[in-house]
């Protein structure tokens, strides 16, 4: 226990600030070793006095003559506080007051160290019922007898709390659990009292060291309790330990990050699922500042650990217990952030279930039955909480702040993907905590999943060929005519979807009739672009276009059959599956609906801004709604021929006026009609096509709607300086060549439209991939000396074939002509 001097400089003394805590066995061994070499003892500090006279009498005999002279200025016996088994806010302030009077904080330091390093003591500390529910005669007497002597009052209060502790323990033993007495979020610890105590004590540097040392000593015992004993099942108040520790505002300091937090996170991650869910629900009620502090603590621990270590193929970041445990703890804060935000757990799209087939497939016969056949896996914590990330309209803290970039930089996604798909029981995959990964890293995981599916389909096709004796195509081949691209693509894809939808998950190869281009990715990009241009042509009438938002929406009275909309869905799915970026302009509600959420009033803001503003004015109107507005629950729209059609939002809607009392219902029904019911036929067909390709993909469990949009459409933000940094050169060019310097000066001088044309010419799309142009690997290849020929490109490989023009002016003229009149493919 040390000499009791908080300023002790003896490194072998437990009272020294830098002393590492020892368990009893290790302390005994160390004591014997020091005794053998006759190590000098510290002088006894006044705070180390014994509480009773018998101990005081024996002190000189134990410690020698140098400690035998007891003076009158020692603490009285009651100020040793050895009888304190747990802490309350009042007891802490009482001890602090005595220490401030003596200008010696060592008694409080020793009490903090003893209680905060002991699981049982910490569980019983700062309990609400200790102060708010006096159940014993001694407690009632304590609260009533304000004029009694202070020493006697303290003794009665201590006895009462001990008796209550025993009564509480016996009650828990009788019931088996305190969970029956506490709600799903209610806890027995007084959190506000804990915060006040921390705020009061952490201003003292010695106190902070005491909390740190106590946590280091506490965590191994807690880990053993959680690993080998069902402590939470027998006593749910065991959760108080984690609640109290996490209120410490110094957990982000370097000392904690290095010594205490890795072990503490490991302990927290071993809590059973109900305990994790309760902790998450509790934290969701905290203020944004408290949630942000916890988030930053775990983020700093992950970052500190990642940058302090070097990870190689034999030692992956997935094997680092500190990073893994901190990520699991960060998951609790993430879901607390979701629960505390604006939630919409209703308004879910109905899933279309395929009828089960009684026939055994070849995959099942060969033991190759698909994983995730019924959709992506569900996180156990998410299921326990009954909430999804998708349900959160606006979190307390933006989701982007939970991404840890240093972790993304060292994560080997191919290995992590293997753990996610194959070895999830024994190996941790960060894809099980997708909130910590950026969209670029997750898209790489999706790429591996898609490629493995393609190879799997190829393998299954080969096996089918052996079994049936037929030569089947291992690829999804489409041969189309440019002037009949919709008809050709629709017929072919519709046949595939009807006969064997699994063929849609084969690698796509497109051939334009009469052209020599070989599809290594570039021809597919051209195919997608032409299909979308045709489908979104306003003259066809499948979609409406809003000039103010530059966005498309499903045309409710469209006469096109469902197959056309299914084709659009298949095209979007194939684009994701084949890693192609599309020039699609949908509002965010489309991606939310694809992920399983219906559109609501808030979604009208970007899809139908005029209607949204009108409904907002209706909700905010302070006058007489019924008399002034004169609207009913019947709405009117026009069909394709301009004729008005009416729709009752409720039965006999034309006879129900909208008033201040029912205007919220009107807004909800109107929004539901515009975004869901009026386009139900078209959207169901569209989603069916999309899910034909992506249903077995981890898309839903990895990506949020805004990330799905980024995955399909790419980024509109074009940073050509980042592209210049990552571009490679071949055929004799390098970054210092005159022609290359002239080339980049020319490209940087282009306007926004010309830059997009150049990107379209070189890569097949005018969008940047996920992560920006810096993630695009472009190659500039020397294509002979000066000539009048135009530059050419291999869009499959993002390669630009550039002749070595004599002048910068000629380079610019030839390049602009090439990118302006580029369409079609040929063989060079």
GROMACS .gro file of C-alpha atoms in nm, residues 402-785:
model
  384
  402UNK     CA    1  -1.684   0.751  -3.730
  403UNK     CA    2  -1.456   0.668  -4.025
  404UNK     CA    3  -1.095   0.606  -3.919
  405UNK     CA    4  -0.863   0.689  -4.209
  406UNK     CA    5  -0.537   0.553  -4.056
  407UNK     CA    6  -0.711   0.218  -4.010
  408UNK     CA    7  -0.835   0.223  -4.370
  409UNK     CA    8  -0.480   0.288  -4.488
  410UNK     CA    9  -0.334  -0.025  -4.322
  411UNK     CA   10  -0.629  -0.260  -4.374
  412UNK     CA   11  -0.560  -0.538  -4.626
  413UNK     CA   12  -0.905  -0.568  -4.776
  414UNK     CA   13  -0.846  -0.898  -4.954
  415UNK     CA   14  -0.761  -1.067  -4.623
  416UNK     CA   15  -1.041  -0.886  -4.439
  417UNK     CA   16  -1.290  -0.995  -4.704
  418UNK     CA   17  -1.183  -1.357  -4.656
  419UNK     CA   18  -1.245  -1.329  -4.283
  420UNK     CA   19  -1.584  -1.166  -4.349
  421UNK     CA   20  -1.707  -1.435  -4.589
  422UNK     CA   21  -1.535  -1.753  -4.474
  423UNK     CA   22  -1.372  -1.728  -4.133
  424UNK     CA   23  -1.599  -1.488  -3.944
  425UNK     CA   24  -1.622  -1.711  -3.635
  426UNK     CA   25  -1.249  -1.718  -3.554
  427UNK     CA   26  -1.123  -1.402  -3.724
  428UNK     CA   27  -1.246  -1.045  -3.686
  429UNK     CA   28  -1.344  -0.858  -4.002
  430UNK     CA   29  -1.379  -0.482  -4.003
  431UNK     CA   30  -1.661  -0.524  -4.255
  432UNK     CA   31  -1.871  -0.634  -3.956
  433UNK     CA   32  -1.827  -0.270  -3.839
  434UNK     CA   33  -1.872  -0.092  -4.175
  435UNK     CA   34  -1.918   0.250  -4.012
  436UNK     CA   35  -1.540   0.270  -3.953
  437UNK     CA   36  -1.459   0.212  -4.322
  438UNK     CA   37  -1.473   0.478  -4.592
  439UNK     CA   38  -1.669   0.424  -4.913
  440UNK     CA   39  -1.350   0.353  -5.111
  441UNK     CA   40  -1.245   0.068  -4.880
  442UNK     CA   41  -1.595  -0.080  -4.874
  443UNK     CA   42  -1.619  -0.062  -5.253
  444UNK     CA   43  -1.300  -0.268  -5.268
  445UNK     CA   44  -1.464  -0.532  -5.048
  446UNK     CA   45  -1.768  -0.529  -5.277
  447UNK     CA   46  -1.538  -0.563  -5.578
  448UNK     CA   47  -1.383  -0.880  -5.429
  449UNK     CA   48  -1.729  -1.019  -5.356
  450UNK     CA   49  -1.845  -0.951  -5.713
  451UNK     CA   50  -1.533  -1.102  -5.869
  452UNK     CA   51  -1.557  -1.418  -5.659
  453UNK     CA   52  -1.924  -1.450  -5.758
  454UNK     CA   53  -1.824  -1.419  -6.123
  455UNK     CA   54  -1.560  -1.690  -6.087
  456UNK     CA   55  -1.810  -1.906  -5.898
  457UNK     CA   56  -2.066  -1.872  -6.178
  458UNK     CA   57  -1.796  -1.956  -6.430
  459UNK     CA   58  -1.705  -2.269  -6.232
  460UNK     CA   59  -2.068  -2.375  -6.195
  461UNK     CA   60  -2.118  -2.327  -6.570
  462UNK     CA   61  -1.822  -2.554  -6.640
  463UNK     CA   62  -1.970  -2.818  -6.408
  464UNK     CA   63  -2.309  -2.788  -6.578
  465UNK     CA   64  -2.137  -2.842  -6.911
  466UNK     CA   65  -1.979  -3.163  -6.782
  467UNK     CA   66  -2.304  -3.292  -6.631
  468UNK     CA   67  -2.537  -3.201  -6.920
  469UNK     CA   68  -2.289  -3.246  -7.204
  470UNK     CA   69  -2.367  -2.898  -7.342
  471UNK     CA   70  -2.129  -2.611  -7.407
  472UNK     CA   71  -2.264  -2.322  -7.196
  473UNK     CA   72  -2.134  -1.968  -7.203
  474UNK     CA   73  -1.934  -1.879  -6.890
  475UNK     CA   74  -1.999  -1.507  -6.948
  476UNK     CA   75  -2.302  -1.279  -6.978
  477UNK     CA   76  -2.269  -1.185  -7.346
  478UNK     CA   77  -2.487  -0.914  -7.501
  479UNK     CA   78  -2.476  -0.841  -7.876
  480UNK     CA   79  -2.666  -0.522  -7.954
  481UNK     CA   80  -2.722  -0.277  -8.238
  482UNK     CA   81  -2.660   0.089  -8.162
  483UNK     CA   82  -2.982   0.203  -8.328
  484UNK     CA   83  -3.191  -0.068  -8.152
  485UNK     CA   84  -3.004  -0.089  -7.824
  486UNK     CA   85  -3.310  -0.090  -7.597
  487UNK     CA   86  -3.496  -0.358  -7.790
  488UNK     CA   87  -3.191  -0.584  -7.819
  489UNK     CA   88  -3.086  -0.543  -7.455
  490UNK     CA   89  -3.441  -0.579  -7.324
  491UNK     CA   90  -3.511  -0.901  -7.512
  492UNK     CA   91  -3.180  -1.061  -7.416
  493UNK     CA   92  -3.184  -0.960  -7.048
  494UNK     CA   93  -3.553  -1.049  -7.010
  495UNK     CA   94  -3.486  -1.398  -7.143
  496UNK     CA   95  -3.193  -1.442  -6.904
  497UNK     CA   96  -3.394  -1.313  -6.608
  498UNK     CA   97  -3.676  -1.559  -6.685
  499UNK     CA   98  -3.462  -1.864  -6.760
  500UNK     CA   99  -3.178  -1.831  -6.508
  501UNK     CA  100  -3.133  -1.503  -6.313
  502UNK     CA  101  -2.800  -1.636  -6.179
  503UNK     CA  102  -2.653  -1.572  -6.526
  504UNK     CA  103  -2.681  -1.198  -6.451
  505UNK     CA  104  -2.400  -1.249  -6.200
  506UNK     CA  105  -2.161  -1.364  -6.471
  507UNK     CA  106  -1.900  -1.125  -6.604
  508UNK     CA  107  -2.053  -0.892  -6.864
  509UNK     CA  108  -1.922  -0.878  -7.222
  510UNK     CA  109  -2.090  -0.641  -7.469
  511UNK     CA  110  -2.045  -0.642  -7.845
  512UNK     CA  111  -2.179  -0.373  -8.078
  513UNK     CA  112  -2.286  -0.524  -8.408
  514UNK     CA  113  -2.062  -0.416  -8.694
  515UNK     CA  114  -1.785  -0.284  -8.465
  516UNK     CA  115  -1.451  -0.443  -8.386
  517UNK     CA  116  -1.417  -0.337  -8.022
  518UNK     CA  117  -1.331  -0.613  -7.775
  519UNK     CA  118  -1.492  -0.560  -7.435
  520UNK     CA  119  -1.238  -0.537  -7.156
  521UNK     CA  120  -1.460  -0.292  -6.967
  522UNK     CA  121  -1.475   0.008  -7.200
  523UNK     CA  122  -1.743  -0.128  -7.436
  524UNK     CA  123  -1.962  -0.208  -7.134
  525UNK     CA  124  -1.931   0.152  -7.015
  526UNK     CA  125  -2.048   0.273  -7.357
  527UNK     CA  126  -2.338   0.026  -7.350
  528UNK     CA  127  -2.456   0.147  -7.009
  529UNK     CA  128  -2.434   0.510  -7.117
  530UNK     CA  129  -2.635   0.456  -7.436
  531UNK     CA  130  -2.905   0.253  -7.257
  532UNK     CA  131  -2.948   0.523  -6.994
  533UNK     CA  132  -2.958   0.804  -7.250
  534UNK     CA  133  -3.239   0.619  -7.430
  535UNK     CA  134  -3.434   0.523  -7.118
  536UNK     CA  135  -3.421   0.870  -6.964
  537UNK     CA  136  -3.523   1.045  -7.283
  538UNK     CA  137  -3.827   1.257  -7.183
  539UNK     CA  138  -3.992   1.173  -7.515
  540UNK     CA  139  -4.026   0.807  -7.409
  541UNK     CA  140  -4.219   0.913  -7.097
  542UNK     CA  141  -4.074   0.664  -6.846
  543UNK     CA  142  -3.935   0.942  -6.625
  544UNK     CA  143  -4.009   1.307  -6.564
  545UNK     CA  144  -3.731   1.566  -6.546
  546UNK     CA  145  -3.721   1.858  -6.302
  547UNK     CA  146  -3.533   2.154  -6.449
  548UNK     CA  147  -3.474   2.313  -6.107
  549UNK     CA  148  -3.317   2.006  -5.944
  550UNK     CA  149  -3.179   1.841  -6.263
  551UNK     CA  150  -3.320   1.511  -6.133
  552UNK     CA  151  -3.542   1.239  -6.281
  553UNK     CA  152  -3.845   1.076  -6.118
  554UNK     CA  153  -4.074   0.790  -6.219
  555UNK     CA  154  -4.361   0.905  -6.436
  556UNK     CA  155  -4.683   0.784  -6.258
  557UNK     CA  156  -4.904   0.764  -6.571
  558UNK     CA  157  -4.630   0.605  -6.785
  559UNK     CA  158  -4.762   0.359  -7.043
  560UNK     CA  159  -4.437   0.162  -7.064
  561UNK     CA  160  -4.459  -0.196  -6.942
  562UNK     CA  161  -4.287  -0.318  -6.628
  563UNK     CA  162  -4.014  -0.494  -6.826
  564UNK     CA  163  -3.868  -0.157  -6.924
  565UNK     CA  164  -3.835  -0.053  -6.561
  566UNK     CA  165  -3.696  -0.394  -6.470
  567UNK     CA  166  -3.429  -0.340  -6.736
  568UNK     CA  167  -3.328  -0.010  -6.575
  569UNK     CA  168  -3.295  -0.187  -6.239
  570UNK     CA  169  -3.086  -0.463  -6.396
  571UNK     CA  170  -2.861  -0.204  -6.561
  572UNK     CA  171  -2.799  -0.028  -6.228
  573UNK     CA  172  -2.725  -0.362  -6.062
  574UNK     CA  173  -2.493  -0.469  -6.345
  575UNK     CA  174  -2.308  -0.137  -6.319
  576UNK     CA  175  -2.231  -0.201  -5.953
  577UNK     CA  176  -2.151  -0.565  -6.022
  578UNK     CA  177  -1.912  -0.484  -6.308
  579UNK     CA  178  -1.758  -0.181  -6.139
  580UNK     CA  179  -1.891   0.075  -6.388
  581UNK     CA  180  -1.995   0.432  -6.313
  582UNK     CA  181  -2.324   0.561  -6.460
  583UNK     CA  182  -2.449   0.909  -6.538
  584UNK     CA  183  -2.775   0.868  -6.344
  585UNK     CA  184  -2.962   1.157  -6.185
  586UNK     CA  185  -3.201   1.023  -5.922
  587UNK     CA  186  -3.298   1.192  -5.593
  588UNK     CA  187  -3.171   1.029  -5.274
  589UNK     CA  188  -3.515   0.882  -5.196
  590UNK     CA  189  -3.468   0.634  -5.484
  591UNK     CA  190  -3.161   0.487  -5.316
  592UNK     CA  191  -3.337   0.483  -4.978
  593UNK     CA  192  -3.624   0.291  -5.137
  594UNK     CA  193  -3.381   0.049  -5.301
  595UNK     CA  194  -3.232  -0.017  -4.956
  596UNK     CA  195  -3.576  -0.086  -4.809
  597UNK     CA  196  -3.726   0.244  -4.682
  598UNK     CA  197  -4.040   0.409  -4.817
  599UNK     CA  198  -4.040   0.775  -4.908
  600UNK     CA  199  -4.177   1.024  -4.653
  601UNK     CA  200  -4.247   1.397  -4.631
  602UNK     CA  201  -3.880   1.481  -4.567
  603UNK     CA  202  -3.777   1.308  -4.891
  604UNK     CA  203  -3.986   1.551  -5.095
  605UNK     CA  204  -3.727   1.823  -5.025
  606UNK     CA  205  -3.495   1.706  -5.303
  607UNK     CA  206  -3.730   1.499  -5.521
  608UNK     CA  207  -4.025   1.741  -5.536
  609UNK     CA  208  -3.910   2.073  -5.388
  610UNK     CA  209  -4.220   2.270  -5.497
  611UNK     CA  210  -4.462   2.029  -5.328
  612UNK     CA  211  -4.235   2.012  -5.023
  613UNK     CA  212  -4.238   2.389  -4.982
  614UNK     CA  213  -4.619   2.401  -5.017
  615UNK     CA  214  -4.668   2.130  -4.756
  616UNK     CA  215  -4.420   2.300  -4.523
  617UNK     CA  216  -4.616   2.624  -4.549
  618UNK     CA  217  -4.934   2.430  -4.471
  619UNK     CA  218  -4.777   2.283  -4.156
  620UNK     CA  219  -4.642   2.622  -4.045
  621UNK     CA  220  -4.958   2.820  -4.122
  622UNK     CA  221  -5.089   2.996  -3.811
  623UNK     CA  222  -5.425   3.110  -3.945
  624UNK     CA  223  -5.749   2.920  -3.997
  625UNK     CA  224  -5.637   2.633  -4.223
  626UNK     CA  225  -5.985   2.509  -4.309
  627UNK     CA  226  -6.131   2.849  -4.402
  628UNK     CA  227  -5.824   3.002  -4.567
  629UNK     CA  228  -5.679   2.701  -4.755
  630UNK     CA  229  -6.006   2.531  -4.855
  631UNK     CA  230  -5.844   2.199  -4.944
  632UNK     CA  231  -5.970   1.846  -4.889
  633UNK     CA  232  -5.822   1.496  -4.874
  634UNK     CA  233  -5.876   1.464  -5.248
  635UNK     CA  234  -5.588   1.561  -5.477
  636UNK     CA  235  -5.572   1.614  -5.854
  637UNK     CA  236  -5.306   1.529  -6.112
  638UNK     CA  237  -5.284   1.518  -6.491
  639UNK     CA  238  -5.235   1.210  -6.708
  640UNK     CA  239  -5.013   1.174  -7.016
  641UNK     CA  240  -5.272   1.354  -7.229
  642UNK     CA  241  -5.312   1.647  -6.994
  643UNK     CA  242  -5.650   1.543  -6.858
  644UNK     CA  243  -5.706   1.585  -6.480
  645UNK     CA  244  -5.746   1.277  -6.259
  646UNK     CA  245  -5.843   1.280  -5.892
  647UNK     CA  246  -5.733   1.057  -5.607
  648UNK     CA  247  -5.881   1.029  -5.258
  649UNK     CA  248  -5.613   1.012  -4.988
  650UNK     CA  249  -5.887   0.880  -4.756
  651UNK     CA  250  -6.226   0.730  -4.821
  652UNK     CA  251  -6.465   1.009  -4.926
  653UNK     CA  252  -6.165   1.242  -4.922
  654UNK     CA  253  -6.346   1.511  -5.121
  655UNK     CA  254  -6.580   1.558  -4.822
  656UNK     CA  255  -6.307   1.580  -4.555
  657UNK     CA  256  -6.161   1.930  -4.522
  658UNK     CA  257  -5.798   1.976  -4.410
  659UNK     CA  258  -5.781   2.156  -4.077
  660UNK     CA  259  -5.518   2.242  -3.820
  661UNK     CA  260  -5.598   1.917  -3.640
  662UNK     CA  261  -5.556   1.679  -3.935
  663UNK     CA  262  -5.301   1.863  -4.154
  664UNK     CA  263  -5.014   1.639  -4.040
  665UNK     CA  264  -5.214   1.335  -4.152
  666UNK     CA  265  -5.281   1.506  -4.486
  667UNK     CA  266  -4.911   1.580  -4.538
  668UNK     CA  267  -4.817   1.221  -4.452
  669UNK     CA  268  -5.079   1.069  -4.688
  670UNK     CA  269  -4.996   1.313  -4.967
  671UNK     CA  270  -4.623   1.234  -4.942
  672UNK     CA  271  -4.695   0.862  -4.933
  673UNK     CA  272  -4.901   0.892  -5.250
  674UNK     CA  273  -4.644   1.098  -5.442
  675UNK     CA  274  -4.338   0.891  -5.345
  676UNK     CA  275  -4.485   0.542  -5.303
  677UNK     CA  276  -4.838   0.461  -5.415
  678UNK     CA  277  -4.847   0.658  -5.741
  679UNK     CA  278  -4.527   0.489  -5.867
  680UNK     CA  279  -4.569   0.152  -5.694
  681UNK     CA  280  -4.596  -0.049  -6.016
  682UNK     CA  281  -4.295   0.115  -6.179
  683UNK     CA  282  -4.072   0.108  -5.873
  684UNK     CA  283  -4.144  -0.255  -5.783
  685UNK     CA  284  -4.035  -0.361  -6.130
  686UNK     CA  285  -3.728  -0.135  -6.104
  687UNK     CA  286  -3.627  -0.278  -5.765
  688UNK     CA  287  -3.692  -0.634  -5.881
  689UNK     CA  288  -3.441  -0.586  -6.160
  690UNK     CA  289  -3.186  -0.431  -5.926
  691UNK     CA  290  -3.217  -0.716  -5.675
  692UNK     CA  291  -3.178  -0.982  -5.945
  693UNK     CA  292  -2.813  -0.879  -5.957
  694UNK     CA  293  -2.741  -0.753  -5.604
  695UNK     CA  294  -2.959  -0.969  -5.376
  696UNK     CA  295  -2.672  -1.197  -5.271
  697UNK     CA  296  -2.428  -0.908  -5.241
  698UNK     CA  297  -2.323  -0.749  -4.906
  699UNK     CA  298  -2.436  -0.416  -5.052
  700UNK     CA  299  -2.713  -0.359  -4.797
  701UNK     CA  300  -2.507  -0.439  -4.488
  702UNK     CA  301  -2.203  -0.235  -4.597
  703UNK     CA  302  -2.338   0.080  -4.762
  704UNK     CA  303  -2.570   0.364  -4.668
  705UNK     CA  304  -2.801   0.512  -4.938
  706UNK     CA  305  -2.571   0.808  -5.005
  707UNK     CA  306  -2.280   0.565  -5.048
  708UNK     CA  307  -2.483   0.354  -5.293
  709UNK     CA  308  -2.540   0.667  -5.500
  710UNK     CA  309  -2.164   0.734  -5.493
  711UNK     CA  310  -2.101   0.373  -5.594
  712UNK     CA  311  -2.336   0.394  -5.894
  713UNK     CA  312  -2.282   0.753  -6.007
  714UNK     CA  313  -1.930   0.831  -5.890
  715UNK     CA  314  -1.828   1.175  -5.770
  716UNK     CA  315  -1.902   1.500  -5.955
  717UNK     CA  316  -1.601   1.661  -5.786
  718UNK     CA  317  -1.312   1.636  -6.034
  719UNK     CA  318  -0.963   1.702  -5.897
  720UNK     CA  319  -0.733   1.683  -6.201
  721UNK     CA  320  -0.428   1.764  -5.991
  722UNK     CA  321  -0.489   1.440  -5.797
  723UNK     CA  322  -0.522   1.260  -6.132
  724UNK     CA  323  -0.190   1.406  -6.246
  725UNK     CA  324  -0.020   1.277  -5.930
  726UNK     CA  325  -0.132   0.917  -5.986
  727UNK     CA  326  -0.100   0.895  -6.367
  728UNK     CA  327   0.159   0.650  -6.502
  729UNK     CA  328   0.355   0.676  -6.827
  730UNK     CA  329   0.475   0.420  -7.083
  731UNK     CA  330   0.637   0.391  -7.426
  732UNK     CA  331   0.914   0.641  -7.352
  733UNK     CA  332   0.718   0.913  -7.173
  734UNK     CA  333   0.776   1.029  -6.815
  735UNK     CA  334   0.643   1.315  -6.606
  736UNK     CA  335   0.938   1.542  -6.699
  737UNK     CA  336   0.891   1.517  -7.077
  738UNK     CA  337   0.804   1.842  -7.258
  739UNK     CA  338   0.495   1.689  -7.418
  740UNK     CA  339   0.366   1.564  -7.080
  741UNK     CA  340   0.414   1.905  -6.917
  742UNK     CA  341   0.234   2.070  -7.213
  743UNK     CA  342  -0.041   1.807  -7.187
  744UNK     CA  343  -0.119   1.875  -6.820
  745UNK     CA  344  -0.103   2.254  -6.866
  746UNK     CA  345  -0.354   2.212  -7.149
  747UNK     CA  346  -0.589   1.988  -6.950
  748UNK     CA  347  -0.579   2.218  -6.645
  749UNK     CA  348  -0.671   2.511  -6.870
  750UNK     CA  349  -0.989   2.336  -6.993
  751UNK     CA  350  -1.328   2.446  -6.873
  752UNK     CA  351  -1.551   2.218  -6.667
  753UNK     CA  352  -1.734   2.078  -6.970
  754UNK     CA  353  -1.414   2.004  -7.165
  755UNK     CA  354  -1.265   1.831  -6.862
  756UNK     CA  355  -1.568   1.603  -6.845
  757UNK     CA  356  -1.541   1.530  -7.217
  758UNK     CA  357  -1.173   1.440  -7.173
  759UNK     CA  358  -1.260   1.208  -6.884
  760UNK     CA  359  -1.538   1.050  -7.092
  761UNK     CA  360  -1.300   1.001  -7.385
  762UNK     CA  361  -1.024   0.842  -7.174
  763UNK     CA  362  -1.215   0.636  -6.917
  764UNK     CA  363  -1.565   0.591  -7.061
  765UNK     CA  364  -1.737   0.804  -6.795
  766UNK     CA  365  -1.730   1.170  -6.695
  767UNK     CA  366  -1.747   1.090  -6.326
  768UNK     CA  367  -1.470   1.025  -6.073
  769UNK     CA  368  -1.470   0.683  -5.905
  770UNK     CA  369  -1.535   0.635  -5.534
  771UNK     CA  370  -1.246   0.809  -5.356
  772UNK     CA  371  -1.193   1.072  -5.630
  773UNK     CA  372  -0.974   1.095  -5.939
  774UNK     CA  373  -0.671   1.009  -5.727
  775UNK     CA  374  -0.801   0.649  -5.722
  776UNK     CA  375  -0.816   0.636  -6.103
  777UNK     CA  376  -0.510   0.470  -6.258
  778UNK     CA  377  -0.466   0.646  -6.593
  779UNK     CA  378  -0.180   0.560  -6.831
  780UNK     CA  379  -0.042   0.792  -7.100
  781UNK     CA  380   0.138   0.595  -7.372
  782UNK     CA  381   0.361   0.736  -7.647
  783UNK     CA  382   0.198   0.675  -7.985
  784UNK     CA  383   0.476   0.770  -8.228
  785UNK     CA  384   0.636   1.101  -8.331
   0.00000   0.00000   0.00000
